[in-house]
Coordinates of C-alpha atoms and ligand atoms in Angstrom, one line a residue:
M66 CA 89.6 87.8 105.8
D67 CA 93.3 88.6 106.0
K68 CA 94.8 90.2 109.1
I69 CA 98.1 91.9 109.8
I70 CA 100.0 90.8 112.9
L71 CA 102.5 93.2 114.3
R72 CA 105.0 93.0 117.2
G73 CA 105.8 96.5 118.3
G74 CA 109.1 97.9 119.3
N75 CA 111.3 97.8 116.2
R76 CA 112.9 101.0 115.0
L77 CA 112.2 101.5 111.3
E78 CA 115.3 102.2 109.2
G79 CA 116.2 102.3 105.5
E80 CA 114.6 103.3 102.2
V81 CA 111.1 102.9 100.9
R82 CA 109.8 103.6 97.4
I83 CA 106.5 105.6 97.2
S84 CA 103.9 104.2 94.9
G85 CA 101.6 106.0 92.4
A86 CA 98.8 107.9 94.0
K87 CA 95.5 106.1 94.3
N88 CA 93.5 109.4 94.3
A89 CA 95.3 110.4 91.1
A90 CA 94.9 107.1 89.4
L91 CA 91.1 106.7 89.9
P92 CA 90.1 110.0 88.1
L93 CA 92.7 109.5 85.4
L94 CA 91.4 106.0 84.6
A95 CA 87.9 107.4 84.4
A96 CA 89.2 110.1 82.0
S97 CA 90.1 107.4 79.6
L98 CA 86.4 107.3 78.7
L99 CA 86.8 110.7 77.1
A100 CA 89.6 109.7 74.7
E101 CA 89.0 108.6 71.1
N102 CA 92.0 106.3 71.3
P103 CA 93.9 104.4 73.9
M104 CA 95.4 106.0 77.1
Y105 CA 98.6 104.6 78.5
F106 CA 99.3 105.0 82.2
T107 CA 102.6 104.3 84.0
N108 CA 103.3 104.2 87.8
V109 CA 99.9 102.8 88.4
P110 CA 99.6 101.5 92.0
H111 CA 98.5 97.9 92.5
L112 CA 95.6 98.6 94.8
R113 CA 92.1 97.2 95.3
D114 CA 90.5 100.5 94.3
V115 CA 92.5 100.6 91.1
T116 CA 91.4 97.0 90.3
T117 CA 87.8 97.9 91.0
T118 CA 88.1 100.9 88.6
I119 CA 89.6 98.6 85.9
E120 CA 86.8 96.2 86.4
L121 CA 84.3 99.0 86.0
L122 CA 85.9 100.2 82.8
G123 CA 85.8 96.6 81.6
Q124 CA 82.1 96.3 82.3
L125 CA 81.5 99.4 80.3
G126 CA 83.2 97.8 77.4
A127 CA 86.7 99.3 77.5
R128 CA 89.6 97.1 76.7
V129 CA 92.2 97.2 79.5
I130 CA 95.7 95.8 79.1
I131 CA 97.8 95.5 82.3
G132 CA 101.4 95.7 81.2
E133 CA 104.7 95.1 83.0
R134 CA 106.0 97.5 85.6
M135 CA 102.7 99.0 86.6
S136 CA 101.5 100.2 83.3
V137 CA 97.9 100.1 82.2
E138 CA 96.5 100.8 78.7
V139 CA 92.8 101.7 78.4
D140 CA 91.1 101.6 75.1
A141 CA 87.6 103.1 75.5
T142 CA 86.9 103.4 71.8
D143 CA 84.1 100.9 71.7
I144 CA 82.0 101.3 74.9
T145 CA 79.1 98.9 75.1
S146 CA 77.4 100.0 78.3
L147 CA 76.8 103.3 80.0
R148 CA 75.8 101.8 83.4
A149 CA 78.0 101.6 86.5
P150 CA 76.3 98.9 88.5
Y151 CA 75.6 98.9 92.3
E152 CA 77.9 95.8 92.9
L153 CA 80.9 97.8 92.0
V154 CA 79.9 101.3 93.1
K155 CA 79.1 100.0 96.6
T156 CA 82.6 98.8 97.1
M157 CA 84.2 102.1 95.9
R158 CA 82.5 105.5 96.0
A159 CA 85.0 107.0 93.5
S160 CA 83.1 105.0 90.8
I161 CA 81.0 108.2 90.6
L162 CA 83.9 109.6 88.6
V163 CA 82.7 107.8 85.4
L164 CA 79.5 109.9 85.5
G165 CA 81.0 113.1 84.1
P166 CA 83.0 111.5 81.3
L167 CA 80.2 109.2 80.1
L168 CA 77.7 112.0 80.1
A169 CA 80.0 114.4 78.2
R170 CA 81.0 111.9 75.5
Y171 CA 77.9 109.8 75.1
G172 CA 75.1 112.1 76.3
E173 CA 73.8 109.5 78.8
A174 CA 74.9 107.6 81.9
E175 CA 73.6 105.5 84.7
V176 CA 75.6 105.3 87.9
S177 CA 74.4 103.6 91.1
L178 CA 74.1 106.0 93.9
P179 CA 76.9 105.3 96.4
G180 CA 75.5 104.2 99.7
G181 CA 76.5 105.2 103.2
C182 CA 80.1 105.2 104.2
A183 CA 82.0 104.7 107.4
I184 CA 83.3 108.2 107.4
G185 CA 80.0 110.1 107.2
T186 CA 77.2 110.6 104.8
R187 CA 79.5 111.8 101.9
P188 CA 76.8 112.9 99.5
V189 CA 77.3 113.5 95.8
N190 CA 74.7 116.3 95.6
L191 CA 77.3 118.8 94.2
H192 CA 78.3 116.5 91.4
L193 CA 74.7 116.3 90.4
K194 CA 73.9 120.0 90.9
G195 CA 76.9 120.9 88.8
L196 CA 75.9 118.6 85.9
E197 CA 72.4 120.0 86.1
A198 CA 73.8 123.5 85.8
M199 CA 75.5 122.2 82.6
G200 CA 72.1 121.3 81.2
A201 CA 71.9 117.6 82.2
E202 CA 68.6 116.1 83.2
I203 CA 69.1 114.0 86.2
E204 CA 66.7 111.6 87.9
V205 CA 67.3 109.1 90.7
E206 CA 65.4 105.9 90.1
E207 CA 65.7 102.5 91.7
G208 CA 69.0 103.6 93.4
Y209 CA 70.6 104.8 90.2
I210 CA 71.5 108.3 89.0
K211 CA 70.1 108.5 85.5
A212 CA 71.6 111.4 83.6
R213 CA 70.9 112.7 80.1
A214 CA 72.2 115.6 78.0
P215 CA 72.6 115.6 74.2
R216 CA 75.4 118.1 74.7
L217 CA 76.5 119.6 78.0
K218 CA 76.7 123.4 78.0
G219 CA 79.3 125.6 79.7
T220 CA 78.3 127.3 82.9
R221 CA 79.5 129.1 86.0
F222 CA 79.3 126.8 89.0
F223 CA 80.2 127.6 92.6
F224 CA 81.0 124.7 95.0
D225 CA 79.3 125.4 98.3
Q226 CA 81.9 123.0 99.7
A227 CA 85.2 122.3 97.9
S228 CA 85.0 118.7 96.7
V229 CA 87.8 116.7 95.2
T230 CA 86.0 114.2 93.1
G231 CA 83.2 116.7 92.5
T232 CA 85.7 119.1 90.9
E233 CA 87.2 116.2 88.9
N234 CA 83.8 115.0 87.7
L235 CA 82.7 118.4 86.6
M236 CA 86.0 119.3 85.1
M237 CA 86.0 116.1 83.0
A238 CA 82.4 116.8 81.9
A239 CA 83.3 120.4 81.0
T240 CA 86.2 119.4 78.7
M241 CA 83.7 118.3 76.0
A242 CA 80.8 120.7 76.8
E243 CA 79.7 123.5 74.4
G244 CA 81.3 126.8 75.5
V245 CA 83.1 127.8 78.6
T246 CA 82.7 126.4 82.2
V247 CA 84.0 128.2 85.2
L248 CA 84.3 126.1 88.4
E249 CA 84.5 128.3 91.5
N250 CA 85.7 127.2 94.9
A251 CA 87.2 124.2 93.1
A252 CA 89.4 121.8 95.0
R253 CA 93.1 122.4 94.6
E254 CA 94.5 119.0 95.6
P255 CA 97.5 118.0 93.5
E256 CA 95.5 115.1 92.1
V257 CA 93.0 117.6 90.6
S258 CA 95.9 119.5 89.0
D259 CA 97.5 116.3 87.7
L260 CA 94.2 115.3 86.1
A261 CA 93.8 118.8 84.6
E262 CA 97.3 118.7 83.1
C263 CA 96.7 115.2 81.6
L264 CA 93.3 116.4 80.1
N265 CA 95.1 119.4 78.6
R266 CA 97.7 117.1 76.9
M267 CA 94.7 115.1 75.6
G268 CA 93.5 118.3 73.9
A269 CA 91.4 120.0 76.5
S270 CA 91.7 123.7 77.4
I271 CA 91.8 124.2 81.1
S272 CA 93.3 127.2 82.8
G273 CA 93.6 128.2 86.4
I274 CA 95.2 124.8 87.3
G275 CA 96.2 124.8 91.0
T276 CA 93.9 127.6 91.9
D277 CA 90.3 127.5 93.2
E278 CA 88.9 128.8 89.9
L279 CA 89.1 126.5 86.9
V280 CA 88.2 127.8 83.5
I281 CA 87.4 125.1 80.9
E282 CA 86.7 125.8 77.3
G283 CA 84.9 122.9 75.7
V284 CA 86.4 121.0 72.7
D285 CA 85.0 118.4 70.3
R286 CA 87.3 115.6 70.9
L287 CA 90.1 114.3 73.1
D288 CA 92.9 112.0 72.3
G289 CA 94.7 109.3 74.2
V290 CA 98.1 110.2 75.7
E291 CA 100.7 108.6 77.9
H292 CA 100.7 109.7 81.5
A293 CA 102.7 108.8 84.6
I294 CA 100.7 108.8 87.9
L295 CA 102.1 111.1 90.5
P296 CA 103.5 109.8 93.7
D297 CA 101.1 109.2 96.6
R298 CA 101.4 112.0 99.1
I299 CA 99.3 110.2 101.7
E300 CA 101.4 107.0 101.4
A301 CA 104.4 109.3 101.8
G302 CA 103.0 111.0 104.9
T303 CA 102.1 107.6 106.4
Y304 CA 105.7 106.3 106.1
I305 CA 107.1 109.6 107.5
A306 CA 104.7 109.1 110.5
A307 CA 105.9 105.4 110.7
A308 CA 109.5 106.6 111.0
A309 CA 108.6 109.2 113.6
V310 CA 106.4 106.9 115.7
T311 CA 109.2 104.2 115.9
R312 CA 111.9 106.8 116.5
G313 CA 113.5 105.6 113.3
D314 CA 115.3 106.9 110.2
V315 CA 113.6 106.4 106.9
T316 CA 114.2 107.8 103.5
L317 CA 111.3 107.9 101.0
Q318 CA 112.3 107.6 97.4
G319 CA 110.2 108.8 94.4
A320 CA 108.2 111.3 96.5
R321 CA 107.1 114.9 95.8
P322 CA 108.1 116.8 98.9
G323 CA 106.1 119.9 97.8
H324 CA 102.8 117.9 98.1
V325 CA 103.5 116.8 101.7
E326 CA 104.4 120.2 103.2
A327 CA 101.5 120.5 105.7
V328 CA 102.3 117.1 107.1
I329 CA 106.1 117.7 107.2
D330 CA 105.5 121.0 109.0
K331 CA 103.4 119.2 111.6
L332 CA 105.9 116.4 112.1
R333 CA 108.7 118.9 112.6
E334 CA 106.5 120.6 115.2
M335 CA 106.2 117.2 116.8
G336 CA 110.0 116.8 117.0
A337 CA 110.9 115.0 113.8
E338 CA 114.0 116.0 111.8
I339 CA 113.0 116.1 108.1
T340 CA 115.3 116.7 105.2
L341 CA 114.2 117.0 101.6
G342 CA 115.6 116.6 98.1
G343 CA 114.1 116.8 94.7
D344 CA 112.3 113.5 94.9
W345 CA 113.2 112.2 98.3
I346 CA 112.3 112.9 102.0
R347 CA 114.3 111.7 105.0
A348 CA 112.5 111.5 108.3
R349 CA 114.3 110.9 111.6
M350 CA 113.1 111.0 115.1
D351 CA 115.0 110.3 118.3
R352 CA 112.7 111.5 121.0
R353 CA 109.2 111.2 122.4
P354 CA 106.8 113.2 120.2
I355 CA 105.8 116.7 121.3
A356 CA 102.0 117.1 121.4
A357 CA 100.6 119.2 118.5
N358 CA 97.1 120.3 117.7
L359 CA 95.8 119.1 114.3
R360 CA 93.0 120.6 112.2
T361 CA 92.1 119.1 108.9
Q362 CA 91.6 121.4 105.9
P363 CA 91.3 121.1 102.1
Y364 CA 94.7 121.3 100.3
P365 CA 97.1 123.0 100.9
G366 CA 96.0 122.6 104.6
F367 CA 96.6 119.5 106.7
P368 CA 94.9 116.6 104.9
T369 CA 92.0 114.7 106.5
D370 CA 93.6 111.5 105.0
M371 CA 96.5 112.0 107.5
Q372 CA 94.5 112.8 110.6
A373 CA 94.2 109.2 111.9
Q374 CA 97.9 108.5 111.4
L375 CA 99.2 111.7 113.1
M376 CA 96.8 111.2 116.0
V377 CA 99.0 108.2 116.9
L378 CA 101.9 110.6 117.5
D379 CA 99.7 112.7 119.8
V380 CA 98.6 109.6 121.6
L381 CA 102.3 108.9 122.4
A382 CA 103.3 112.5 123.0
A383 CA 104.3 114.3 126.1
G384 CA 101.4 116.6 126.7
G385 CA 97.8 117.0 125.4
A386 CA 96.5 118.0 122.0
T387 CA 93.2 118.6 120.2
V388 CA 92.5 117.0 116.8
T389 CA 89.7 118.7 114.9
E390 CA 88.2 117.1 111.8
T391 CA 86.6 119.8 109.6
V392 CA 86.3 117.9 106.2
F393 CA 84.3 114.8 107.1
E394 CA 81.8 114.1 109.9
N395 CA 82.4 111.0 111.9
R396 CA 85.9 110.3 110.8
F397 CA 87.1 109.1 114.2
M398 CA 86.5 105.4 113.8
H399 CA 90.1 104.7 114.8
V400 CA 89.6 106.3 118.2
Q401 CA 87.8 103.4 119.9
E402 CA 90.3 101.0 118.6
L403 CA 93.3 103.1 119.7
Q404 CA 91.6 103.3 123.1
R405 CA 91.7 99.5 123.2
M406 CA 95.5 99.7 122.9
G407 CA 95.7 102.2 125.8
A408 CA 95.2 105.6 124.2
E409 CA 93.5 108.3 126.2
I410 CA 91.2 110.2 123.9
E411 CA 87.9 111.9 124.5
L412 CA 85.6 112.7 121.7
S413 CA 83.3 115.7 121.5
G414 CA 81.6 116.4 118.2
N415 CA 84.3 116.9 115.5
T416 CA 87.1 117.2 118.1
A417 CA 89.2 114.6 119.8
F418 CA 91.1 115.6 123.0
V419 CA 94.2 113.4 123.2
R420 CA 96.2 113.1 126.4
G421 CA 99.6 111.6 125.6
V422 CA 100.4 108.2 127.2
G423 CA 103.9 106.9 127.5
G424 CA 103.2 103.7 125.5
L425 CA 100.6 101.4 124.0
T426 CA 99.9 97.8 124.5
G427 CA 99.2 95.3 121.7
A428 CA 95.6 94.2 121.1
P429 CA 93.3 92.7 118.5
V430 CA 91.8 95.7 116.7
M431 CA 89.4 96.2 113.7
A432 CA 90.1 98.3 110.7
T433 CA 87.1 100.3 109.8
D434 CA 88.2 102.5 106.9
L435 CA 91.3 103.0 104.9
R436 CA 93.2 105.7 106.8
A437 CA 91.9 104.5 110.2
S438 CA 93.5 101.1 109.4
A439 CA 96.8 102.8 108.7
S440 CA 96.7 104.5 112.1
L441 CA 96.2 101.1 113.7
V442 CA 99.1 99.6 111.9
L443 CA 101.3 102.6 113.1
A444 CA 100.0 102.0 116.7
G445 CA 100.9 98.3 116.3
L446 CA 104.5 99.2 115.3
V447 CA 105.1 100.7 118.7
A448 CA 102.7 98.8 121.0
E449 CA 104.2 96.4 123.5
G450 CA 103.5 92.8 122.5
E451 CA 101.3 91.6 119.6
S452 CA 98.6 93.5 117.7
A453 CA 96.3 91.9 115.1
V454 CA 94.6 94.4 112.7
E455 CA 91.6 92.7 111.3
R456 CA 89.5 93.5 108.2
I457 CA 92.7 94.5 106.4
Y458 CA 90.9 94.7 103.1
H459 CA 90.4 98.4 103.9
I460 CA 94.1 99.0 103.9
D461 CA 94.6 97.1 100.6
R462 CA 92.3 99.7 99.0
G463 CA 95.0 102.4 99.4
Y464 CA 98.4 101.0 100.5
E465 CA 100.5 98.9 98.1
R466 CA 102.1 95.9 99.9
I467 CA 102.2 97.8 103.2
E468 CA 103.4 94.8 105.2
E469 CA 106.3 94.1 102.8
K470 CA 107.4 97.7 102.8
L471 CA 107.3 97.9 106.5
A472 CA 109.1 94.6 106.9
L473 CA 111.9 95.8 104.6
L474 CA 112.3 98.8 107.0
G475 CA 112.7 96.4 109.9
A476 CA 109.2 96.1 111.3
D477 CA 108.0 92.8 112.8
V478 CA 104.9 92.4 110.7
R479 CA 103.2 89.7 108.7
R480 CA 100.0 89.1 106.9
V481 CA 98.0 86.1 107.9
P482 CA 95.4 84.9 105.3
A483 CA 92.1 84.1 106.8
Ligands
UD1_700 C1 88.5 112.7 98.1 C2 89.5 111.6 98.3 C3 89.6 111.2 99.8 C4 89.8 112.4 100.7 C5 88.8 113.5 100.3 C6 89.1 114.8 101.1 C7 89.5 110.5 96.1 C8 89.1 109.3 95.4 N1 89.1 110.5 97.4 O1 87.2 112.2 98.4 O2 90.6 110.3 99.9 O3 89.6 112.0 102.0 O4 88.8 113.8 98.9 O5 90.4 115.2 100.8 O6 90.1 111.4 95.6 N2 80.6 116.9 99.8 C9 79.3 117.3 99.7 N3 78.6 117.1 98.5 C10 79.2 116.5 97.4 C11 80.6 116.2 97.5 C12 81.2 116.4 98.8 O7 78.7 117.9 100.6 O8 78.6 116.4 96.4 C13 81.3 117.2 101.1 C14 81.7 115.8 101.7 O9 80.7 115.3 102.5 C15 82.9 116.3 102.6 C16 83.5 117.4 101.7 O10 82.5 117.8 100.8 O11 82.4 116.8 103.8 C17 84.8 117.0 101.0 O12 84.5 115.8 100.3 P1 85.2 115.4 98.9 O13 86.3 116.4 98.6 O14 84.1 115.4 97.8 O15 85.7 114.0 99.1 P2 85.9 112.9 98.0 O16 86.1 113.6 96.7 O17 84.8 111.9 98.1

């Protein structure tokens, strides 16, 4: 298995281009299953989760053409299978996103139940409850969700807990249901809105985009369109954090500053100087970070996907801070590894108490999940001596060529194949 070797201490400087968003690309690729003719996506990030989704679409019988400059065409006109197999779903939970579209368009779907996950139990009960409310019959047999509905029916559904992929799945299903569906306490993440806007251009009728109440009027058919994937706000946040942690000066190109506001506010509180343009963000830091409390929240609050990375700034800060994770249980897998590099963190339930230390020391550490791995890379950028981040396949799920991008900014980093 590949690892990333870092020698800490270099200040990051220069420009980096932000890739298309993983969490926007996955539901959009799944939405191709709803279209009666090909979909054409641009700005698709080259990531393992995207490859897995493309493989899944291929197994269902869709024709996928990967073009130049990160374009992907998906022709799902002649689907030959309605089953998402365990082998693929176990490597990527977001495979559940094919359930809504398959059921809406073909009246039937079988999707392996995603198993456990490093960041908590992460159930899919709300996806299933919502589809049942739309009239689907759902059984779980031999580890598979088996869903049937000759035609889904519009309904009013309240999410007990706002769920990003849950909202996306039900919204896609509702586009082709009979009548009107109202999704209450829906997730408001930019990726949900991007999907809704694309679905509308395909012929769907969705209103309330960007709010927590989505109203979807079912239609009979949807057409293929061209769609550019929006920039990845979590990748952007991670590079801003990398600039701050190394006391550097980095400009992100091709970003959407409006989607990163909560992270920018926090980094300013921590002492970073951040300037914004229409599609760029410049982050500078010339001091030791100021400790700041973090509390994760659904969008537009501070994102759980940035918790691990910003914790590294608290680890290095002057002072102490609490980091509270409210979205996922057990999302502190990075803590033990950061402790191995010298961090002082105490865990109690969903809260981490961080006492800032002046510096970290390099160590071999293990990546456990996607964002935890990013935090270890950030720590390695400043730690004294050499760090080796193992099990780097986690990071390849969500960061495009991270070692190349960091090296271009001046980091001493390389990937070592196993
Ligand atoms: C998505 C993102 C992930 C991000 C997360 C929260 C994608 C592909 N992934 O994950 O990067 O960390 O949003 O911003 O977009 N829940 C239930 N029942 C359900 C569904 C969810 O109880 O049926 C709970 C979860 O356990 C969690 C909370 O709801 O506590 C939010 O999870 P959710 O928004 O569904 O996360 P994902 O969509 O899986």
